[in-house]
Short mmCIF file of N, CA and C in Angstrom, two decimals:
data_model
loop_
_atom_site.label_atom_id
_atom_site.label_comp_id
_atom_site.label_asym_id
_atom_site.label_seq_id
_atom_site.Cartn_x
_atom_site.Cartn_y
_atom_site.Cartn_z
N UNK S 297 0.70 -1.19 -0.04
CA UNK S 297 0.00 -0.09 0.07
C UNK S 297 0.81 1.20 0.00
N UNK S 298 2.01 1.33 0.77
CA UNK S 298 2.77 2.29 0.80
C UNK S 298 3.33 2.76 -0.55
N UNK S 299 3.92 1.67 -1.27
CA UNK S 299 4.32 1.91 -2.59
C UNK S 299 3.24 2.52 -3.59
N UNK S 300 2.15 1.79 -3.43
CA UNK S 300 1.03 2.15 -4.36
C UNK S 300 0.59 3.66 -4.16
N UNK S 301 0.46 4.14 -3.06
CA UNK S 301 0.12 5.49 -2.59
C UNK S 301 1.32 6.42 -2.86
N UNK S 302 2.44 6.02 -2.73
CA UNK S 302 3.64 6.84 -2.99
C UNK S 302 3.62 7.20 -4.46
N UNK S 303 3.43 6.03 -5.34
CA UNK S 303 3.33 6.27 -6.81
C UNK S 303 2.19 7.22 -7.21
N UNK S 304 1.13 6.99 -6.58
CA UNK S 304 -0.28 7.71 -6.93
C UNK S 304 -0.07 9.06 -6.69
N UNK S 305 0.71 9.55 -5.61
CA UNK S 305 0.69 10.87 -5.22
C UNK S 305 2.21 11.47 -5.47
N UNK S 306 3.01 10.70 -6.30
CA UNK S 306 4.28 11.00 -6.78
C UNK S 306 5.07 11.55 -5.49
N UNK S 307 5.16 10.62 -4.53
CA UNK S 307 5.97 10.79 -3.32
C UNK S 307 7.05 9.65 -3.10
N UNK S 308 7.93 9.73 -2.35
CA UNK S 308 9.00 8.77 -2.04
C UNK S 308 8.84 8.23 -0.44
N UNK S 309 8.10 7.41 -0.19
CA UNK S 309 7.79 7.09 1.24
C UNK S 309 8.15 5.60 1.42
N UNK S 310 8.42 5.21 2.61
CA UNK S 310 8.92 3.92 3.16
C UNK S 310 8.41 3.77 4.52
N UNK S 311 8.32 2.46 5.06
CA UNK S 311 7.97 2.29 6.44
C UNK S 311 9.22 1.99 7.13
N UNK S 312 9.33 2.29 8.46
CA UNK S 312 10.54 1.99 9.18
C UNK S 312 10.18 0.51 9.74
N UNK S 313 11.02 -0.16 10.13
CA UNK S 313 10.92 -1.57 10.53
C UNK S 313 9.93 -1.53 11.79
N UNK S 314 10.09 -0.53 12.66
CA UNK S 314 9.16 -0.49 13.96
C UNK S 314 7.77 -0.31 13.37
N UNK S 315 7.64 0.58 12.47
CA UNK S 315 6.36 0.76 12.04
C UNK S 315 5.59 -0.49 11.37
N UNK S 316 6.39 -1.20 10.46
CA UNK S 316 5.85 -2.43 9.91
C UNK S 316 5.48 -3.44 11.10
N UNK S 317 6.28 -3.56 12.10
CA UNK S 317 5.96 -4.37 13.19
C UNK S 317 4.62 -3.99 13.76
N UNK S 318 4.66 -2.76 13.98
CA UNK S 318 3.46 -2.14 14.59
C UNK S 318 2.11 -2.49 13.67
N UNK S 319 2.18 -2.19 12.50
CA UNK S 319 0.95 -2.57 11.66
C UNK S 319 0.65 -4.05 11.57
N UNK S 320 1.65 -4.83 11.74
CA UNK S 320 1.52 -6.33 11.55
C UNK S 320 0.66 -6.63 12.83
N UNK S 321 1.23 -6.29 13.96
CA UNK S 321 0.53 -6.74 15.33
C UNK S 321 -0.76 -6.03 15.81
N UNK S 322 -1.19 -4.97 15.11
CA UNK S 322 -2.22 -4.22 15.49
C UNK S 322 -3.52 -4.91 14.93
N UNK S 323 -4.63 -4.90 15.66
CA UNK S 323 -5.83 -5.48 15.31
C UNK S 323 -6.49 -4.42 14.51
N UNK S 324 -6.92 -4.82 13.28
CA UNK S 324 -7.66 -3.98 12.27
C UNK S 324 -9.06 -4.25 12.18
N UNK S 325 -9.88 -3.44 13.00
CA UNK S 325 -11.26 -3.67 13.06
C UNK S 325 -11.98 -3.54 11.59
N UNK S 326 -11.55 -2.75 10.89
CA UNK S 326 -11.95 -2.53 9.41
C UNK S 326 -11.32 -3.41 8.46
N UNK S 327 -10.52 -4.28 8.92
CA UNK S 327 -9.64 -5.14 8.05
C UNK S 327 -8.95 -4.42 7.10
N UNK S 328 -8.73 -4.94 5.87
CA UNK S 328 -7.70 -4.36 5.00
C UNK S 328 -8.13 -2.98 4.54
N UNK S 329 -9.46 -2.61 4.53
CA UNK S 329 -9.88 -1.31 3.98
C UNK S 329 -9.32 -0.23 5.13
N UNK S 330 -9.47 -0.55 6.37
CA UNK S 330 -9.00 0.44 7.37
C UNK S 330 -7.50 0.62 7.15
N UNK S 331 -6.79 -0.60 7.13
CA UNK S 331 -5.26 -0.42 6.92
C UNK S 331 -4.97 0.46 5.64
N UNK S 332 -5.65 0.14 4.54
CA UNK S 332 -5.31 0.81 3.30
C UNK S 332 -5.66 2.40 3.57
N UNK S 333 -6.71 2.71 4.12
CA UNK S 333 -7.14 4.07 4.27
C UNK S 333 -6.27 4.86 5.32
N UNK S 334 -5.64 4.06 6.26
CA UNK S 334 -4.75 4.76 7.32
C UNK S 334 -3.44 4.96 6.47
N UNK S 335 -3.04 4.02 5.73
CA UNK S 335 -1.71 4.11 5.02
C UNK S 335 -1.71 5.35 3.95
N UNK S 336 -2.89 5.31 3.34
CA UNK S 336 -2.81 6.53 2.22
C UNK S 336 -2.78 7.84 3.03
N UNK S 337 -3.59 7.86 4.14
CA UNK S 337 -3.49 9.39 4.81
C UNK S 337 -2.11 9.55 5.41
N UNK S 338 -1.62 8.43 5.92
CA UNK S 338 -0.09 8.76 6.37
C UNK S 338 0.93 8.94 5.22
N UNK S 339 0.80 8.29 4.22
CA UNK S 339 1.65 8.60 3.20
C UNK S 339 1.63 9.93 2.66
N UNK S 340 0.29 10.49 2.41
CA UNK S 340 0.13 11.82 1.94
C UNK S 340 0.48 12.99 2.90
N UNK S 341 -0.12 12.68 4.20
CA UNK S 341 0.14 13.86 5.09
C UNK S 341 1.49 13.89 5.82
N UNK S 342 2.07 12.74 5.80
CA UNK S 342 3.51 12.64 6.69
C UNK S 342 4.47 13.60 5.97
N UNK S 343 5.26 14.02 6.83
CA UNK S 343 6.34 15.06 6.54
C UNK S 343 7.68 14.35 6.03
N UNK S 344 7.84 13.28 6.66
CA UNK S 344 9.19 12.60 6.39
C UNK S 344 9.10 11.47 5.31
N UNK S 345 10.23 11.16 4.69
CA UNK S 345 10.25 10.02 3.77
C UNK S 345 9.94 8.72 4.58
N UNK S 346 10.60 8.51 5.66
CA UNK S 346 10.30 7.33 6.36
C UNK S 346 9.17 7.45 7.38
N UNK S 347 8.17 6.57 7.14
CA UNK S 347 6.92 6.45 8.09
C UNK S 347 7.30 5.77 9.26
N UNK S 348 7.15 6.29 10.51
CA UNK S 348 7.31 5.72 11.89
C UNK S 348 5.94 5.68 12.49
N UNK S 349 6.00 4.97 13.59
CA UNK S 349 4.92 4.60 14.46
C UNK S 349 4.20 6.06 14.90
N UNK S 350 5.02 6.96 15.18
CA UNK S 350 4.46 8.32 15.58
C UNK S 350 3.64 8.85 14.56
N UNK S 351 3.94 8.54 13.29
CA UNK S 351 3.04 9.07 12.24
C UNK S 351 1.53 8.58 12.28
N UNK S 352 1.29 7.51 13.07
CA UNK S 352 0.11 6.75 13.07
C UNK S 352 -0.74 7.36 14.23
N UNK S 353 0.05 8.10 15.14
CA UNK S 353 -0.54 8.56 16.38
C UNK S 353 -2.00 9.25 16.18
N UNK S 354 -1.89 10.29 15.34
CA UNK S 354 -3.24 11.18 15.13
C UNK S 354 -4.15 10.17 14.42
N UNK S 355 -3.91 9.34 13.48
CA UNK S 355 -4.69 8.63 12.64
C UNK S 355 -5.35 7.36 13.48
N UNK S 356 -4.66 6.92 14.33
CA UNK S 356 -5.11 5.77 15.11
C UNK S 356 -5.53 6.08 16.57
N UNK S 357 -5.45 7.42 16.95
CA UNK S 357 -5.88 7.89 18.28
C UNK S 357 -5.06 7.07 19.31
N UNK S 358 -3.60 7.03 19.15
CA UNK S 358 -2.93 6.23 20.27
C UNK S 358 -2.49 7.26 21.43
N UNK S 359 -2.49 8.45 21.07
CA UNK S 359 -2.15 9.33 22.18
C UNK S 359 -3.32 9.36 23.31
N UNK S 360 -2.86 9.40 24.53
CA UNK S 360 -3.86 9.24 25.76
C UNK S 360 -4.54 10.62 25.86
N UNK S 361 -4.11 11.63 25.44
CA UNK S 361 -4.82 13.09 25.51
C UNK S 361 -5.74 13.14 24.36
N UNK S 362 -6.28 12.24 23.83
CA UNK S 362 -7.29 12.26 22.59
C UNK S 362 -8.41 13.14 23.23
N UNK S 363 -8.70 14.16 22.36
CA UNK S 363 -9.90 15.17 22.58
C UNK S 363 -11.02 14.62 21.71
N UNK S 364 -12.18 14.64 22.14
CA UNK S 364 -13.40 14.20 21.46
C UNK S 364 -13.62 15.40 20.63
N UNK S 365 -14.01 15.37 19.47
CA UNK S 365 -14.38 16.45 18.61
C UNK S 365 -15.69 16.09 17.96
N UNK S 366 -16.27 17.14 17.46
CA UNK S 366 -17.59 16.95 16.65
C UNK S 366 -17.30 16.50 15.28
N UNK S 367 -18.02 16.03 14.53
CA UNK S 367 -17.81 15.55 13.20
C UNK S 367 -17.33 16.82 12.23
N UNK S 368 -18.10 17.98 12.53
CA UNK S 368 -17.78 19.09 11.72
C UNK S 368 -16.43 19.56 12.04
N UNK S 369 -15.91 19.33 13.26
CA UNK S 369 -14.40 19.77 13.56
C UNK S 369 -13.41 18.80 12.88
N UNK S 370 -13.82 17.70 13.00
CA UNK S 370 -12.83 16.66 12.38
C UNK S 370 -12.93 16.84 10.78
N UNK S 371 -14.13 17.13 10.27
CA UNK S 371 -14.19 17.40 8.84
C UNK S 371 -13.44 18.60 8.44
N UNK S 372 -13.59 19.69 9.15
CA UNK S 372 -12.76 21.00 8.83
C UNK S 372 -11.32 20.78 9.02
N UNK S 373 -10.97 20.12 10.01
CA UNK S 373 -9.51 19.85 10.06
C UNK S 373 -9.01 18.89 9.00
N UNK S 374 -9.53 18.00 8.56
CA UNK S 374 -9.29 17.08 7.53
C UNK S 374 -9.12 17.83 6.14
N UNK S 375 -10.00 18.89 5.89
CA UNK S 375 -10.02 19.63 4.73
C UNK S 375 -8.88 20.55 4.84
N UNK S 376 -8.55 21.16 5.92
CA UNK S 376 -7.55 22.13 5.96
C UNK S 376 -6.00 21.47 5.80
N UNK S 377 -5.90 20.30 6.58
CA UNK S 377 -4.56 19.47 6.45
C UNK S 377 -4.30 19.04 5.12
N UNK S 378 -5.41 18.60 4.41
CA UNK S 378 -5.32 18.13 3.04
C UNK S 378 -4.99 19.38 2.11
N UNK S 379 -5.70 20.52 2.19
CA UNK S 379 -5.48 21.62 1.40
C UNK S 379 -3.91 22.04 1.59
N UNK S 380 -3.40 22.01 2.77
CA UNK S 380 -2.01 22.38 3.01
C UNK S 380 -1.08 21.30 2.38
N UNK S 381 -1.40 20.09 2.45
CA UNK S 381 -0.51 19.01 1.89
C UNK S 381 -0.56 19.19 0.35
N UNK S 382 -1.51 19.55 -0.18
CA UNK S 382 -1.44 19.73 -1.67
C UNK S 382 -1.37 21.34 -2.11
N UNK S 383 -0.62 22.01 -1.21
CA UNK S 383 -0.48 23.38 -1.42
C UNK S 383 -1.60 24.14 -2.10
N UNK S 384 -2.81 23.89 -1.40
CA UNK S 384 -4.01 24.70 -1.73
C UNK S 384 -4.53 24.38 -3.05
N UNK S 385 -4.17 23.29 -3.72
CA UNK S 385 -4.64 22.85 -5.02
C UNK S 385 -6.12 22.13 -4.62
N UNK S 386 -7.19 22.77 -4.91
CA UNK S 386 -8.48 22.33 -4.51
C UNK S 386 -8.96 20.94 -5.31
N UNK S 387 -8.48 20.99 -6.59
CA UNK S 387 -8.83 19.77 -7.29
C UNK S 387 -8.16 18.59 -6.71
N UNK S 388 -6.90 18.68 -6.35
CA UNK S 388 -6.27 17.44 -5.76
C UNK S 388 -6.72 17.25 -4.37
N UNK S 389 -7.08 18.25 -3.66
CA UNK S 389 -7.65 18.18 -2.19
C UNK S 389 -9.11 17.42 -2.37
N UNK S 390 -9.90 17.81 -3.34
CA UNK S 390 -11.05 17.08 -3.32
C UNK S 390 -10.91 15.68 -3.74
N UNK S 391 -10.17 15.37 -4.66
CA UNK S 391 -9.75 14.09 -5.16
C UNK S 391 -9.27 13.17 -4.09
N UNK S 392 -8.44 13.67 -3.16
CA UNK S 392 -7.91 12.86 -2.08
C UNK S 392 -8.98 12.58 -1.02
N UNK S 393 -9.77 13.63 -0.84
CA UNK S 393 -10.85 13.49 0.18
C UNK S 393 -12.00 12.61 -0.33
N UNK S 394 -12.05 12.33 -1.65
CA UNK S 394 -13.03 11.49 -2.25
C UNK S 394 -14.38 12.16 -2.35
N UNK S 395 -14.27 13.54 -2.64
CA UNK S 395 -15.54 14.27 -2.79
C UNK S 395 -15.37 14.95 -4.13
N UNK S 396 -16.49 15.53 -4.56
CA UNK S 396 -16.50 16.35 -6.01
C UNK S 396 -15.95 17.79 -5.52
N UNK S 397 -15.35 18.45 -6.51
CA UNK S 397 -14.83 19.73 -6.30
C UNK S 397 -15.98 20.79 -5.70
N UNK S 398 -17.28 20.54 -6.33
CA UNK S 398 -18.30 21.44 -5.87
C UNK S 398 -18.60 21.15 -4.49
N UNK S 399 -18.58 19.85 -4.02
CA UNK S 399 -18.73 19.68 -2.53
C UNK S 399 -17.70 20.34 -1.82
N UNK S 400 -16.39 20.28 -2.31
CA UNK S 400 -15.29 20.92 -1.58
C UNK S 400 -15.64 22.38 -1.21
N UNK S 401 -16.03 23.06 -2.36
CA UNK S 401 -16.34 24.48 -2.45
C UNK S 401 -17.42 24.71 -1.29
N UNK S 402 -18.47 23.93 -1.23
CA UNK S 402 -19.53 24.14 -0.37
C UNK S 402 -18.92 23.98 1.15
N UNK S 403 -18.15 23.13 1.35
CA UNK S 403 -17.53 22.82 2.71
C UNK S 403 -16.65 23.98 3.05
N UNK S 404 -15.85 24.48 2.12
CA UNK S 404 -14.95 25.67 2.42
C UNK S 404 -15.83 26.82 2.72
N UNK S 405 -16.87 27.02 2.08
CA UNK S 405 -17.79 28.10 2.43
C UNK S 405 -18.46 27.93 3.91
N UNK S 406 -18.93 26.60 4.15
CA UNK S 406 -19.63 26.29 5.40
C UNK S 406 -18.62 26.43 6.49
N UNK S 407 -17.26 26.22 6.37
CA UNK S 407 -16.35 26.32 7.65
C UNK S 407 -15.49 27.52 7.49
N UNK S 408 -15.82 28.44 6.46
CA UNK S 408 -15.12 29.61 6.29
C UNK S 408 -13.61 29.52 6.29
N UNK S 409 -13.41 28.58 5.38
CA UNK S 409 -11.81 28.23 5.03
C UNK S 409 -11.41 29.10 3.95
#
């Protein structure tokens, strides 16, 4: 999956040995789909070439200080992070988020982004 998403998004990413062990030993409630989704987000949003266990903290809610947020807050944060990752390219952002460009524009207006 890391290779697949690295190629898809024109990035060069790899997993550290510790991250591989972590992913293998973790129970995936959503099975392969959950793993695939998590890896795509970490590949795209991660700042380093080598993905480590710490890159999964936010996505998998490993940190103990996890703050409960509303769905709107989560959605707004996801849009902002994805926009930043794609240097504010709205077409690529909508594609990554799996929504139509018109939907992205509505959400940008809704959240005053």
